[in-house]
Amino acid sequence: MNRGTPLTQEEEQRYARHLALPSFGMEAQCRLKESSVLCIGAGGLGSPATMYLAAAGVGRIGIVDDDIVDASNIQRQLLHVTSDVGRSKIQSTKDTLLAMNPNIELDLHEERFKPENAMNLAKGYDVLIDGSDNFPTRYLSNDVSVLLRIPNIHGSIFRFEGQVSVFAPHLGAPCYRCLFPDAPSEGAVPD
Amino acid sequence: MLGVLPGVIGTLQATEAIKILSGIGSPLTGKLLHYDALSSGFRSIKLRTDPECALCGNNPSITDVTEVDYSLPVTERTHASITVEELSTKLKNKEPIVLLDVREPEEAAQCNIEGSTLIPLGQLTHRLNEIPPEAKIFVHCKSGKRSARAVTLLKREGYTNPINVEGGMDAWLNLKEE
C-alpha cells in the first residue's frame, strides 16, 4: 500500500471528519488521494459509487459510459438531473462530480466498455467498480480485472434485491466466473 | 426497479472501494452480500473459488478478452436461433409459425409481439397441450435467456427444432426503434 500524497489546507478542512476518525485519519486519507478507481457505467450503481468516491477524495476516478441521459434514468441515476435529459451521461457525470469535489482528477471515457478497449481502459487503476447493467459487460469487467490482477467490486440489482461482492483471485477470492462459469439461469444473477 | 435500490448497492460498492484503497477493515472477498429491500434483510453467502474456472482456475482457457465471445451466454448459442430481423420478416410474410412468449404476464402487458402466445416459463411444462406438436415454434422472452431454457425444455418434451429468438424483446424493441 502506498504512503499517499499530502493534503492541502482546503482538503484538510474538507476531509475533517475522515481525519478525525480513529483508524482512518491522515494516513488513510492520503492513500485515497493517491489512488484510482475505474467505474464501468454512470447509471444506477455508478451514480452513488462515483459520487461517494469523489466526495471521499479518491484522487483519480475513471468513468466509462456511452449512453445519453433518458427521462426514465432520473428516478435512480443521481449523477444526472432533469435538465441533463438528452445530454451525454459522461458530461453530466463530469458536472456533478466536479461540483462535489474539484480536487479530484476525472478520466472521462465516452465509449462502450468492449473487449477491444477494455484492457487499455482498465490498466493502471487500483480498483474496478462494475456498475454495468448487462451480462456481457459484467463478464468482461470480471475477466479484465482478473487478467490485470485488480479487485473487481461487483454489484447487481433486480426489482427489490441486490448483491455485492469483491472478486479478486489474486487475493485468494473467487471471480464471477467461479460462481457462474457461463450462462447463469434467469433470476439467479439479476441484471 | 425500486429507484433507491441501486443507491444502497452502489453505496456498498463505494464503501468496499474506500476500504480497499485506504487499507482499512477487511474487504468483501469470498462472500456475496445479498440485500432484500422488502424484508429489510442482509445475508452473507460464502463463496468458493473454482479450481476448474476458465479464467482463474488451474488451467485457464481465457487469457485474452478479445478472443472471448461476450455477445451471448453459451447455452443460448448452442440452440438454433434467429435474429429479430429474421423473425420480423417471417411475421410480415405471415409464415405459419407459433411465436411463444415465455415472459411473465406483467412483462407481456407492457409490450408484446402481435400474434404471440404467452406461456410463462414456469407454466410451460403444464401447458404443452396449448402448443401443437407439429408447429414451427419460435420462442422469445426479454433477453433470450429464459427462452433458451424454454427451448431446452421443449426439445426434451419431443418438440422438433424449437428456435430461440436472439436478444428477445429487448432486441425486438431496438429493431422497431431503428
CSV table of C-alpha atoms in Angstrom, one decimal:
chain,number,residue,atom,x,y,z
A,1,MET,CA,0.0,0.0,0.0
A,2,ASN,CA,1.4,3.4,-1.0
A,3,ARG,CA,2.1,6.1,1.6
A,4,GLY,CA,-0.1,8.6,-0.1
A,5,THR,CA,0.0,12.2,-1.2
A,6,PRO,CA,0.0,15.1,1.4
A,7,LEU,CA,-3.2,17.1,1.7
A,8,THR,CA,-3.7,20.8,1.0
A,9,GLN,CA,-5.2,23.1,3.7
A,10,GLU,CA,-8.5,23.1,1.8
A,11,GLU,CA,-8.5,19.3,1.7
A,12,GLU,CA,-7.8,19.1,5.4
A,13,GLN,CA,-11.0,21.1,6.1
A,14,ARG,CA,-13.0,19.1,3.5
A,15,TYR,CA,-12.0,15.7,4.9
A,16,ALA,CA,-12.0,16.8,8.6
A,17,ARG,CA,-14.5,14.0,9.6
A,18,HIS,CA,-12.3,11.3,8.0
A,19,LEU,CA,-9.2,12.8,9.6
A,20,ALA,CA,-10.9,12.7,13.0
A,21,LEU,CA,-11.9,9.1,12.5
A,22,PRO,CA,-9.9,6.7,14.7
A,23,SER,CA,-8.1,4.1,12.5
A,24,PHE,CA,-8.7,6.2,9.4
A,25,GLY,CA,-7.1,9.6,9.8
A,26,MET,CA,-4.5,11.3,7.7
A,27,GLU,CA,-2.7,8.2,6.5
A,28,ALA,CA,-5.8,6.6,5.0
A,29,GLN,CA,-7.0,9.9,3.5
A,30,CYS,CA,-3.6,10.4,1.8
A,31,ARG,CA,-3.8,6.9,0.4
A,32,LEU,CA,-7.2,7.7,-1.0
A,33,LYS,CA,-5.8,10.8,-2.7
A,34,GLU,CA,-3.1,8.7,-4.3
A,35,SER,CA,-5.4,6.0,-5.5
A,36,SER,CA,-7.6,5.5,-8.6
A,37,VAL,CA,-10.8,3.7,-9.5
A,38,LEU,CA,-12.4,2.9,-12.8
A,39,CYS,CA,-16.2,2.7,-12.7
A,40,ILE,CA,-18.0,0.8,-15.6
A,41,GLY,CA,-21.2,2.7,-16.1
A,42,ALA,CA,-22.6,6.0,-14.9
A,43,GLY,CA,-26.0,4.6,-14.2
A,44,GLY,CA,-27.9,3.5,-11.1
A,45,LEU,CA,-24.9,1.8,-9.4
A,46,GLY,CA,-22.2,4.1,-10.8
A,47,SER,CA,-24.0,7.2,-9.5
A,48,PRO,CA,-23.7,6.6,-5.8
A,49,ALA,CA,-20.4,4.8,-6.2
A,50,THR,CA,-18.6,7.6,-8.1
A,51,MET,CA,-20.3,10.4,-6.0
A,52,TYR,CA,-19.2,8.9,-2.7
A,53,LEU,CA,-15.7,8.2,-4.1
A,54,ALA,CA,-15.4,11.7,-5.4
A,55,ALA,CA,-16.7,13.2,-2.1
A,56,ALA,CA,-14.4,11.0,-0.1
A,57,GLY,CA,-11.4,12.3,-2.0
A,58,VAL,CA,-10.3,9.4,-4.2
A,59,GLY,CA,-7.6,11.0,-6.3
A,60,ARG,CA,-8.5,9.8,-9.8
A,61,ILE,CA,-11.8,8.4,-11.0
A,62,GLY,CA,-12.4,7.0,-14.4
A,63,ILE,CA,-15.9,6.5,-15.8
A,64,VAL,CA,-16.8,4.6,-18.9
A,65,ASP,CA,-20.3,5.2,-20.4
A,66,ASP,CA,-21.5,5.9,-23.9
A,67,ASP,CA,-25.2,6.5,-23.0
A,68,ILE,CA,-27.4,9.5,-23.2
A,69,VAL,CA,-29.5,10.6,-20.2
A,70,ASP,CA,-33.1,9.5,-20.6
A,71,ALA,CA,-36.0,10.8,-18.6
A,72,SER,CA,-36.5,7.4,-17.1
A,73,ASN,CA,-33.0,7.4,-15.7
A,74,ILE,CA,-33.5,10.3,-13.2
A,75,GLN,CA,-35.5,8.2,-10.8
A,76,ARG,CA,-32.4,6.4,-9.7
A,77,GLN,CA,-29.3,7.7,-11.5
A,78,LEU,CA,-28.4,10.6,-9.2
A,79,LEU,CA,-25.4,11.8,-11.3
A,80,HIS,CA,-27.9,13.2,-13.8
A,81,VAL,CA,-30.6,15.8,-13.2
A,82,THR,CA,-33.7,16.7,-15.0
A,83,SER,CA,-32.0,19.3,-17.2
A,84,ASP,CA,-29.5,16.7,-18.3
A,85,VAL,CA,-32.1,14.7,-20.3
A,86,GLY,CA,-30.7,14.3,-23.8
A,87,ARG,CA,-27.1,15.1,-22.8
A,88,SER,CA,-24.4,12.5,-22.7
A,89,LYS,CA,-24.1,10.8,-19.3
A,90,ILE,CA,-20.3,11.4,-19.3
A,91,GLN,CA,-20.9,15.2,-19.5
A,92,SER,CA,-23.4,15.3,-16.6
A,93,THR,CA,-21.2,12.9,-14.6
A,94,LYS,CA,-18.3,15.4,-15.0
A,95,ASP,CA,-20.5,18.3,-13.9
A,96,THR,CA,-21.8,16.5,-10.9
A,97,LEU,CA,-18.6,15.1,-9.6
A,98,LEU,CA,-16.5,18.2,-10.1
A,99,ALA,CA,-19.2,20.3,-8.4
A,100,MET,CA,-18.9,18.0,-5.5
A,101,ASN,CA,-15.1,17.9,-5.4
A,102,PRO,CA,-12.9,20.0,-7.7
A,103,ASN,CA,-9.8,18.5,-6.3
A,104,ILE,CA,-10.2,15.1,-8.0
A,105,GLU,CA,-9.0,14.1,-11.4
A,106,LEU,CA,-11.6,12.6,-13.7
A,107,ASP,CA,-10.9,10.3,-16.7
A,108,LEU,CA,-14.0,10.5,-18.9
A,109,HIS,CA,-14.4,7.7,-21.4
A,110,GLU,CA,-17.4,8.3,-23.6
A,111,GLU,CA,-17.4,4.9,-25.2
A,112,ARG,CA,-18.6,1.4,-24.6
A,113,PHE,CA,-16.6,-1.0,-22.4
A,114,LYS,CA,-15.8,-3.5,-25.1
A,115,PRO,CA,-13.3,-6.4,-25.5
A,116,GLU,CA,-11.3,-4.3,-27.9
A,117,ASN,CA,-10.7,-1.4,-25.5
A,118,ALA,CA,-11.4,-2.9,-22.0
A,119,MET,CA,-7.8,-3.9,-21.1
A,120,ASN,CA,-6.4,-0.5,-22.1
A,121,LEU,CA,-9.2,1.4,-20.2
A,122,ALA,CA,-8.7,-0.6,-17.0
A,123,LYS,CA,-4.9,-0.7,-17.0
A,124,GLY,CA,-3.4,1.5,-14.3
A,125,TYR,CA,-6.4,1.7,-11.9
A,126,ASP,CA,-6.2,0.3,-8.4
A,127,VAL,CA,-9.8,-1.0,-8.3
A,128,LEU,CA,-12.6,-1.6,-10.8
A,129,ILE,CA,-16.2,-1.0,-9.9
A,130,ASP,CA,-18.7,-2.9,-12.0
A,131,GLY,CA,-21.8,-0.7,-12.4
A,132,SER,CA,-22.9,-2.4,-15.6
A,133,ASP,CA,-26.4,-3.5,-16.3
A,134,ASN,CA,-25.9,-6.4,-18.6
A,135,PHE,CA,-24.2,-9.8,-18.6
A,136,PRO,CA,-21.7,-9.3,-21.4
A,137,THR,CA,-20.2,-6.2,-19.7
A,138,ARG,CA,-20.3,-7.9,-16.3
A,139,TYR,CA,-18.3,-10.9,-17.6
A,140,LEU,CA,-16.0,-8.6,-19.5
A,141,SER,CA,-15.2,-6.4,-16.4
A,142,ASN,CA,-14.7,-9.6,-14.4
A,143,ASP,CA,-12.3,-11.0,-17.0
A,144,VAL,CA,-10.3,-7.8,-17.4
A,145,SER,CA,-9.9,-7.3,-13.6
A,146,VAL,CA,-8.7,-10.9,-13.2
A,147,LEU,CA,-6.2,-10.6,-16.0
A,148,LEU,CA,-4.9,-7.3,-14.7
A,149,ARG,CA,-5.0,-8.5,-11.1
A,150,ILE,CA,-7.1,-5.7,-9.7
A,151,PRO,CA,-10.1,-6.2,-7.4
A,152,ASN,CA,-13.5,-6.1,-9.2
A,153,ILE,CA,-16.2,-4.7,-7.0
A,154,HIS,CA,-19.3,-6.4,-8.3
A,155,GLY,CA,-22.8,-5.1,-7.7
A,156,SER,CA,-26.1,-6.1,-9.3
A,157,ILE,CA,-29.8,-5.3,-8.7
A,158,PHE,CA,-33.1,-6.8,-9.6
A,159,ARG,CA,-36.5,-5.4,-8.6
A,160,PHE,CA,-36.2,-5.3,-4.8
A,161,GLU,CA,-33.0,-7.2,-4.3
A,162,GLY,CA,-29.3,-6.5,-4.8
A,163,GLN,CA,-25.9,-8.1,-4.2
A,164,VAL,CA,-22.3,-7.1,-3.7
A,165,SER,CA,-19.0,-8.9,-3.7
A,166,VAL,CA,-15.3,-8.2,-4.3
A,167,PHE,CA,-14.0,-10.6,-6.9
A,168,ALA,CA,-10.2,-10.9,-6.6
A,169,PRO,CA,-8.5,-14.2,-7.4
A,170,HIS,CA,-5.1,-12.6,-6.8
A,171,LEU,CA,-6.2,-12.2,-3.2
A,172,GLY,CA,-7.4,-15.8,-2.9
A,173,ALA,CA,-11.0,-14.9,-3.6
A,174,PRO,CA,-13.2,-16.3,-6.4
A,175,CYS,CA,-14.1,-14.4,-9.5
A,176,TYR,CA,-17.5,-14.1,-11.1
A,177,ARG,CA,-16.9,-17.0,-13.4
A,178,CYS,CA,-16.1,-19.3,-10.5
A,179,LEU,CA,-19.8,-18.7,-9.5
A,180,PHE,CA,-21.3,-18.6,-12.9
A,181,PRO,CA,-19.0,-20.2,-15.5
A,182,ASP,CA,-21.1,-19.1,-18.4
A,183,ALA,CA,-24.8,-18.8,-18.6
A,184,PRO,CA,-26.5,-18.1,-15.3
A,185,SER,CA,-30.1,-19.1,-15.0
A,186,GLU,CA,-32.7,-16.3,-15.2
A,187,GLY,CA,-33.1,-14.6,-11.9
A,188,ALA,CA,-30.0,-16.2,-10.3
A,189,VAL,CA,-27.9,-13.2,-11.2
A,190,PRO,CA,-30.3,-10.5,-12.0
A,191,ASP,CA,-29.2,-7.8,-14.4
B,1,MET,CA,-36.9,-1.4,-10.3
B,2,LEU,CA,-37.1,0.4,-7.0
B,3,GLY,CA,-35.0,3.5,-7.6
B,4,VAL,CA,-33.4,3.6,-4.2
B,5,LEU,CA,-32.1,0.0,-4.5
B,6,PRO,CA,-29.1,0.8,-6.7
B,7,GLY,CA,-28.4,3.6,-4.2
B,8,VAL,CA,-27.9,1.0,-1.5
B,9,ILE,CA,-25.9,-1.4,-3.6
B,10,GLY,CA,-23.7,1.3,-5.3
B,11,THR,CA,-23.0,2.9,-1.9
B,12,LEU,CA,-21.9,-0.5,-0.6
B,13,GLN,CA,-19.6,-0.8,-3.7
B,14,ALA,CA,-18.1,2.7,-2.9
B,15,THR,CA,-17.6,1.5,0.7
B,16,GLU,CA,-15.7,-1.5,-0.4
B,17,ALA,CA,-13.6,0.6,-2.7
B,18,ILE,CA,-12.7,3.0,0.1
B,19,LYS,CA,-11.8,0.2,2.4
B,20,ILE,CA,-9.5,-1.4,-0.1
B,21,LEU,CA,-7.9,1.8,-1.2
B,22,SER,CA,-7.3,3.2,2.2
B,23,GLY,CA,-6.3,-0.1,3.7
B,24,ILE,CA,-8.9,-0.3,6.5
B,25,GLY,CA,-11.1,-3.2,7.5
B,26,SER,CA,-11.4,-6.4,5.6
B,27,PRO,CA,-12.8,-6.5,2.0
B,28,LEU,CA,-15.9,-8.4,1.0
B,29,THR,CA,-13.9,-11.1,-0.7
B,30,GLY,CA,-15.0,-14.7,-0.8
B,31,LYS,CA,-18.5,-13.6,0.3
B,32,LEU,CA,-21.6,-12.3,-1.5
B,33,LEU,CA,-23.7,-9.8,0.4
B,34,HIS,CA,-27.3,-10.1,-0.6
B,35,TYR,CA,-29.8,-7.4,0.3
B,36,ASP,CA,-33.6,-7.7,0.2
B,37,ALA,CA,-35.3,-4.4,0.5
B,38,LEU,CA,-38.8,-5.8,1.0
B,39,SER,CA,-37.9,-7.9,4.0
B,40,SER,CA,-35.1,-5.5,5.1
B,41,GLY,CA,-32.6,-8.3,5.3
B,42,PHE,CA,-28.9,-8.6,4.6
B,43,ARG,CA,-27.5,-12.1,4.1
B,44,SER,CA,-23.8,-13.0,3.6
B,45,ILE,CA,-23.2,-16.1,1.4
B,46,LYS,CA,-19.8,-17.8,1.4
B,47,LEU,CA,-18.3,-18.2,-2.0
B,48,ARG,CA,-15.7,-20.7,-3.1
B,49,THR,CA,-13.0,-20.4,-5.8
B,50,ASP,CA,-13.5,-23.0,-8.6
B,51,PRO,CA,-10.2,-24.7,-9.5
B,52,GLU,CA,-11.7,-25.5,-12.9
B,53,CYS,CA,-12.6,-21.8,-13.5
B,54,ALA,CA,-11.9,-21.0,-17.2
B,55,LEU,CA,-10.4,-17.7,-16.1
B,56,CYS,CA,-8.7,-18.0,-12.7
B,57,GLY,CA,-8.6,-21.8,-12.3
B,58,ASN,CA,-5.5,-24.1,-12.6
B,59,ASN,CA,-5.8,-24.4,-16.4
B,60,PRO,CA,-7.3,-21.2,-17.6
B,61,SER,CA,-8.6,-21.1,-21.2
B,62,ILE,CA,-9.4,-17.4,-21.1
B,63,THR,CA,-6.2,-15.4,-21.4
B,64,ASP,CA,-7.3,-12.7,-23.9
B,65,VAL,CA,-10.6,-10.9,-23.7
B,66,THR,CA,-10.5,-10.1,-27.5
B,67,GLU,CA,-10.8,-13.9,-28.1
B,68,VAL,CA,-13.9,-14.3,-25.9
B,69,ASP,CA,-17.4,-14.0,-27.4
B,70,TYR,CA,-19.3,-11.9,-24.9
B,71,SER,CA,-22.4,-11.5,-27.1
B,72,LEU,CA,-24.4,-14.4,-25.7
B,73,PRO,CA,-24.1,-16.9,-22.9
B,74,VAL,CA,-23.1,-20.4,-24.1
B,75,THR,CA,-26.4,-22.2,-23.6
B,76,GLU,CA,-28.1,-19.8,-25.9
B,77,ARG,CA,-25.5,-20.2,-28.7
B,78,THR,CA,-25.9,-24.0,-28.6
B,79,HIS,CA,-29.6,-23.7,-29.7
B,80,ALA,CA,-30.9,-23.0,-33.1
B,81,SER,CA,-31.8,-19.3,-33.2
B,82,ILE,CA,-32.9,-16.5,-35.4
B,83,THR,CA,-32.4,-12.8,-35.1
B,84,VAL,CA,-35.3,-10.4,-34.5
B,85,GLU,CA,-34.9,-9.1,-38.1
B,86,GLU,CA,-35.5,-12.6,-39.4
B,87,LEU,CA,-38.4,-13.0,-37.1
B,88,SER,CA,-39.9,-9.7,-38.3
B,89,THR,CA,-39.7,-10.9,-41.9
B,90,LYS,CA,-41.4,-14.2,-41.1
B,91,LEU,CA,-44.2,-12.4,-39.4
B,92,LYS,CA,-44.5,-9.9,-42.2
B,93,ASN,CA,-44.8,-12.8,-44.7
B,94,LYS,CA,-47.4,-14.4,-42.5
B,95,GLU,CA,-45.5,-17.6,-42.3
B,96,PRO,CA,-47.4,-20.3,-40.3
B,97,ILE,CA,-45.3,-20.2,-37.1
B,98,VAL,CA,-46.1,-20.3,-33.4
B,99,LEU,CA,-44.4,-17.5,-31.6
B,100,LEU,CA,-44.2,-18.4,-27.9
B,101,ASP,CA,-43.6,-15.7,-25.3
B,102,VAL,CA,-42.3,-17.2,-22.1
B,103,ARG,CA,-42.2,-13.9,-20.1
B,104,GLU,CA,-44.4,-13.1,-17.1
B,105,PRO,CA,-47.9,-11.6,-17.8
B,106,GLU,CA,-46.9,-8.2,-16.4
B,107,GLU,CA,-44.0,-8.0,-18.8
B,108,ALA,CA,-46.2,-9.0,-21.7
B,109,ALA,CA,-48.8,-6.4,-20.7
B,110,GLN,CA,-46.1,-3.7,-21.2
B,111,CYS,CA,-45.2,-4.7,-24.7
B,112,ASN,CA,-45.6,-7.8,-26.8
B,113,ILE,CA,-45.2,-9.0,-30.3
B,114,GLU,CA,-48.5,-9.3,-32.1
B,115,GLY,CA,-49.7,-12.8,-32.6
B,116,SER,CA,-47.5,-14.3,-29.8
B,117,THR,CA,-48.8,-16.9,-27.4
B,118,LEU,CA,-48.0,-16.1,-23.7
B,119,ILE,CA,-47.0,-19.1,-21.5
B,120,PRO,CA,-44.6,-18.0,-18.7
B,121,LEU,CA,-41.6,-20.3,-18.5
B,122,GLY,CA,-42.7,-21.6,-15.1
B,123,GLN,CA,-46.0,-22.8,-16.5
B,124,LEU,CA,-44.6,-24.3,-19.7
B,125,THR,CA,-44.4,-28.0,-18.7
B,126,HIS,CA,-48.1,-27.9,-17.6
B,127,ARG,CA,-49.4,-26.1,-20.7
B,128,LEU,CA,-47.7,-28.0,-23.5
B,129,ASN,CA,-51.2,-29.0,-24.8
B,130,GLU,CA,-51.5,-25.4,-26.0
B,131,ILE,CA,-48.6,-25.9,-28.4
B,132,PRO,CA,-49.3,-28.1,-31.4
B,133,PRO,CA,-46.6,-30.7,-31.7
B,134,GLU,CA,-46.0,-30.3,-35.4
B,135,ALA,CA,-45.8,-26.5,-35.2
B,136,LYS,CA,-42.8,-24.4,-36.2
B,137,ILE,CA,-42.0,-22.9,-32.8
B,138,PHE,CA,-40.1,-19.7,-32.2
B,139,VAL,CA,-39.6,-18.8,-28.5
B,140,HIS,CA,-38.8,-15.3,-27.1
B,141,CYS,CA,-38.5,-13.7,-23.7
B,142,LYS,CA,-37.0,-10.4,-22.6
B,143,SER,CA,-33.3,-11.0,-23.4
B,144,GLY,CA,-33.1,-14.5,-24.8
B,145,LYS,CA,-32.1,-16.3,-21.6
B,146,ARG,CA,-35.4,-17.7,-20.4
B,147,SER,CA,-36.4,-18.6,-24.0
B,148,ALA,CA,-33.1,-20.6,-24.3
B,149,ARG,CA,-34.3,-22.6,-21.3
B,150,ALA,CA,-37.7,-23.0,-22.8
B,151,VAL,CA,-36.1,-24.3,-26.0
B,152,THR,CA,-34.2,-26.9,-23.9
B,153,LEU,CA,-37.4,-27.9,-22.2
B,154,LEU,CA,-39.4,-28.2,-25.5
B,155,LYS,CA,-36.7,-30.3,-27.0
B,156,ARG,CA,-36.8,-32.6,-24.0
B,157,GLU,CA,-40.5,-32.9,-24.4
B,158,GLY,CA,-40.1,-34.1,-28.0
B,159,TYR,CA,-40.7,-30.9,-30.0
B,160,THR,CA,-38.7,-30.9,-33.1
B,161,ASN,CA,-36.3,-27.9,-33.6
B,162,PRO,CA,-37.8,-25.2,-31.4
B,163,ILE,CA,-36.0,-22.0,-32.2
B,164,ASN,CA,-34.7,-19.3,-29.9
B,165,VAL,CA,-35.2,-15.6,-30.7
B,166,GLU,CA,-31.9,-13.9,-30.1
B,167,GLY,CA,-32.0,-11.0,-27.8
B,168,GLY,CA,-35.7,-11.3,-27.1
B,169,MET,CA,-38.0,-8.4,-26.6
B,170,ASP,CA,-35.0,-6.1,-25.9
B,171,ALA,CA,-33.7,-6.7,-29.4
B,172,TRP,CA,-37.2,-6.5,-30.9
B,173,LEU,CA,-37.8,-3.1,-29.4
B,174,ASN,CA,-34.4,-1.9,-30.6
B,175,LEU,CA,-35.2,-3.1,-34.1
B,176,LYS,CA,-38.6,-1.3,-34.0
B,177,GLU,CA,-36.9,1.9,-32.8
B,178,GLU,CA,-34.4,2.0,-35.6
